[in-house]
Short mmCIF file of C-alpha atoms in Angstrom, two decimals:
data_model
loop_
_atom_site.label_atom_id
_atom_site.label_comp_id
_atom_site.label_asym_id
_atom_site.label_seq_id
_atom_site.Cartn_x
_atom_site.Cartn_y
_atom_site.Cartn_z
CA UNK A 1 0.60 104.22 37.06
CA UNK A 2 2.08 103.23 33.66
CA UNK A 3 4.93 100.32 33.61
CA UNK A 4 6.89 102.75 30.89
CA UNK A 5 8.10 105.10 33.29
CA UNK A 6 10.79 106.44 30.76
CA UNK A 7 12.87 106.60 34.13
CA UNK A 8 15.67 104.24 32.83
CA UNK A 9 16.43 105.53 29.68
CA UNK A 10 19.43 106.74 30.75
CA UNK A 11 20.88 103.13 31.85
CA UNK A 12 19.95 102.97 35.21
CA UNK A 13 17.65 101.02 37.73
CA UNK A 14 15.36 101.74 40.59
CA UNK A 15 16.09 99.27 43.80
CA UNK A 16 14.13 99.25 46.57
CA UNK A 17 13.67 102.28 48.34
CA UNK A 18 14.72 104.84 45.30
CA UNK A 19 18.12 104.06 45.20
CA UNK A 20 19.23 104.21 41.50
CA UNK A 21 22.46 102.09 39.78
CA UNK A 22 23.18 100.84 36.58
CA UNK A 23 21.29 98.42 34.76
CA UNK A 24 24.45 96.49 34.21
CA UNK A 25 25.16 96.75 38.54
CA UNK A 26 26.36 93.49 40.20
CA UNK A 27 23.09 93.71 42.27
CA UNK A 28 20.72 93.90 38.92
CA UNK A 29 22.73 91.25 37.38
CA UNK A 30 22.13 88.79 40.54
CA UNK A 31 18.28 88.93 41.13
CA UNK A 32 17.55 89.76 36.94
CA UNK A 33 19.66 86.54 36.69
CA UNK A 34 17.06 85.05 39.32
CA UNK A 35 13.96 86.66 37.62
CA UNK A 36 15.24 84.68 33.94
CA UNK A 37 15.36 81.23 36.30
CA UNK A 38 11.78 82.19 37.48
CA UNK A 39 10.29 82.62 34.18
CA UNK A 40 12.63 79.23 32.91
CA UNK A 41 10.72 77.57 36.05
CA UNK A 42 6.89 78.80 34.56
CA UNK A 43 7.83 76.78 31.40
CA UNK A 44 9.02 74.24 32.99
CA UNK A 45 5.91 74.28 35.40
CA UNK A 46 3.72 75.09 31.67
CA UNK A 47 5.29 71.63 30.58
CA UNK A 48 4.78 69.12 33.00
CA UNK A 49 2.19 66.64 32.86
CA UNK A 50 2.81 65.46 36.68
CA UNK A 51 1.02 67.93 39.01
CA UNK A 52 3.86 66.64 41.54
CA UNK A 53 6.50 69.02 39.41
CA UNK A 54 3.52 71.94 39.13
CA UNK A 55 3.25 72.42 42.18
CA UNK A 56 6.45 71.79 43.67
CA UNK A 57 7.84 74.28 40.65
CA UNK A 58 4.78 76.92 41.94
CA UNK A 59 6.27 77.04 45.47
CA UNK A 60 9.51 77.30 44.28
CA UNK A 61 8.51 80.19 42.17
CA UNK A 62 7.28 82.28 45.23
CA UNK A 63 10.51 81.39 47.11
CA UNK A 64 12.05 82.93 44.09
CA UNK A 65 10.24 86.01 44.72
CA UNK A 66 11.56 86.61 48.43
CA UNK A 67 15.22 85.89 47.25
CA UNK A 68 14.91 87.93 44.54
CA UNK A 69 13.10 91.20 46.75
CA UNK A 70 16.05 90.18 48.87
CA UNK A 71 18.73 90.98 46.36
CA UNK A 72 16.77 94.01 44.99
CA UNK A 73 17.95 95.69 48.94
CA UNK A 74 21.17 97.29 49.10
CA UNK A 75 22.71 96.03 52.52
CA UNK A 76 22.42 99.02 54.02
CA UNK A 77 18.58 99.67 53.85
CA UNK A 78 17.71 95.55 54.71
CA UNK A 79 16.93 96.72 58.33
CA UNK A 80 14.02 98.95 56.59
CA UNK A 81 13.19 96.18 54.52
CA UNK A 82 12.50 93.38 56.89
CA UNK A 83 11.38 95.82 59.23
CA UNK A 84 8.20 96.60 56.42
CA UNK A 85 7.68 93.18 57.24
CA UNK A 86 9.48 90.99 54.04
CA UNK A 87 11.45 88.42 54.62
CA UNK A 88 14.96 86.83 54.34
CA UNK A 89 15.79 83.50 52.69
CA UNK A 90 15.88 81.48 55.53
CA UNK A 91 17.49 77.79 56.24
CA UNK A 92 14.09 76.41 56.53
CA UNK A 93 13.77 77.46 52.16
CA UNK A 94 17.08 75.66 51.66
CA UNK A 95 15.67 72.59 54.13
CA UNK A 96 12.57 72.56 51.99
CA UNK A 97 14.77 71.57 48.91
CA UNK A 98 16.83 69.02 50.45
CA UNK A 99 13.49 67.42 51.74
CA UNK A 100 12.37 67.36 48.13
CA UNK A 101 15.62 66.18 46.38
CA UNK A 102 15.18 63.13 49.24
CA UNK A 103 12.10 62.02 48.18
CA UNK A 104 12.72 62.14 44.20
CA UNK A 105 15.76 60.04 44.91
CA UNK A 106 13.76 57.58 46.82
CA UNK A 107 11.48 57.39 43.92
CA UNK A 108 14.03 55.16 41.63
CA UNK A 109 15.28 57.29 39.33
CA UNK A 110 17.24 55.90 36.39
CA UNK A 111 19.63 57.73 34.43
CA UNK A 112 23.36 56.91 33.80
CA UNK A 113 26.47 59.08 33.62
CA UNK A 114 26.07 62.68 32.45
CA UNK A 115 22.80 63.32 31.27
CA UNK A 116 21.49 65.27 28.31
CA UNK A 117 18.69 67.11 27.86
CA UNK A 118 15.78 67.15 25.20
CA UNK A 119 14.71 64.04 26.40
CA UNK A 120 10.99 65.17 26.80
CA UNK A 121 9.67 68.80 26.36
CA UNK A 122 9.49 69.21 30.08
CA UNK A 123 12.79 67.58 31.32
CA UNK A 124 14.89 70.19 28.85
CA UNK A 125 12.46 73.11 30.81
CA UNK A 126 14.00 71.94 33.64
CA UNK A 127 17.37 71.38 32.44
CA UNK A 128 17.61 75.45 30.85
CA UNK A 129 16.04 76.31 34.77
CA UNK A 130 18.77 74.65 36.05
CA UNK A 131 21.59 75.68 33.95
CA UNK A 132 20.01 79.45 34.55
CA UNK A 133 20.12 78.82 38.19
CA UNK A 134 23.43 78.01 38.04
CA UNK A 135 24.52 81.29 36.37
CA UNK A 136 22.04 82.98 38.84
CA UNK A 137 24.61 81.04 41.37
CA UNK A 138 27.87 82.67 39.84
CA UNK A 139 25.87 86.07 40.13
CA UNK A 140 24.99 86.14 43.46
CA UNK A 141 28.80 84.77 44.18
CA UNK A 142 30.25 88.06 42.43
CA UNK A 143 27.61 90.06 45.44
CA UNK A 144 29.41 88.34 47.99
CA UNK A 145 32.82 88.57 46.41
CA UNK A 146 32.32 92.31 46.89
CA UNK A 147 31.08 92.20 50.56
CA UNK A 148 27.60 93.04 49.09
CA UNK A 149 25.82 89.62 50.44
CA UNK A 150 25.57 90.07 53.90
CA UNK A 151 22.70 86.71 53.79
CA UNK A 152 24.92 83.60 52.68
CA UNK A 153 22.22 81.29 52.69
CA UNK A 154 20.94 82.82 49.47
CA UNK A 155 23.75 81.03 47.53
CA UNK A 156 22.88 77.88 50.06
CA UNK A 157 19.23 77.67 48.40
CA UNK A 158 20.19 78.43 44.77
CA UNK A 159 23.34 75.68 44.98
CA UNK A 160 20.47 73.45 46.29
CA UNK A 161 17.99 74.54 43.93
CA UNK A 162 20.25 73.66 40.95
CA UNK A 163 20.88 70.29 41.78
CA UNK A 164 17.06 69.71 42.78
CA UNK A 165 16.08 70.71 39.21
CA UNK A 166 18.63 68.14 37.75
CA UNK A 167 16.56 65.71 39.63
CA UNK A 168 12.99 67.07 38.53
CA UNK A 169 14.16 66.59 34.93
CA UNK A 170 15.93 63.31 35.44
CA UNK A 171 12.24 62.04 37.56
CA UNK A 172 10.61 63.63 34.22
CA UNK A 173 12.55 61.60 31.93
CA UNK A 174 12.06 58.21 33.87
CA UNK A 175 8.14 58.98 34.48
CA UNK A 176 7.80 59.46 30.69
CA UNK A 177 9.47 55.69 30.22
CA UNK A 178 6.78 54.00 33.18
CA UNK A 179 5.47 51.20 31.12
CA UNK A 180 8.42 51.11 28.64
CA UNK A 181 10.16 48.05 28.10
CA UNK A 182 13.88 49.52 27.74
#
């Protein structure tokens, strides 16, 4: 099967199970939002010279993939979905992140007040994956604004996910000074 299907020319969008809306729908906004943050995250990932933020990013990534196959549902066919056996995003995702943010703060990091990025190649990766993830946030807010989130927790994990990749960049910045005399 080719990937030019010619079947949006016509602005609209498959989502799962056939059902066809806009390409500019709330839903497509949300999890093409989410797919921009997952491609930010392979650069990021591409950039890092610690394997601790490659593979932490790579499981991240695949997380992405259930919230985003998640979002691609309308509410009404989710039974169907998780009954073809995919999953939700679960508390456990959003536990996984907090578990990581504690250990990169109890690594010493040092930065002071706001910070900015460009610091290294991979801390501003990380910095554009967050600021993506927040707009991926305000997305997925406008779903639930219109009653069209029935799982909550996905804003939980992307809230969480946002502030974790503040604190990847920030652990990228101080692991590129170890050794520095500042």
């Amino acid at each position: 099967m080719s990937i030019v299907t010619k079947t949006g020319d016509a602005g609209t969008t498959a989502l799962m199970f056939g059902r066809r809306v806009p390409k500019n729908h709330p839903r497509v906004e949300a999890y093409g939002t989410v797919d921009e943050l997952n491609a930010a995250l392979g650069l990021a990932r591409a950039t890092a010279a610690e394997s601790f933020i490659r593979d932490h990013l790579f499981s991240i990534q695949k997380e992405l993939v259930v919230l985003m196959g998640e979002l691609c549902v309308q509410p009404e066919d989710l039974e169907r979905y998780f009954a073809g056996g995919f999953r939700p995003v679960t508390k456990e995702m959003t536990a996984r992140l907090d578990s990581l943010a504690k250990e990169i703060e109890s690594l010493g990091l040092s930065f002071k007040g706001w910070a900015t990025p460009g610091e290294t190649k991979n801390a501003a990766a990380l910095d554009l994956a967050r600021t993506i993830c927040r707009r991926a946030e305000r997305r997925v807010f406008d779903l639930k604004d219109a009653g069209e989130l029935p799982n909550a927790e996905i804003l939980v994990f992307l809230n969480r996910l946002s502030d974790l990749l503040w604190l990847l960049a920030r652990w990228a910045e101080t692991k590129s000074h170890a050794g520095e005399s500042r």
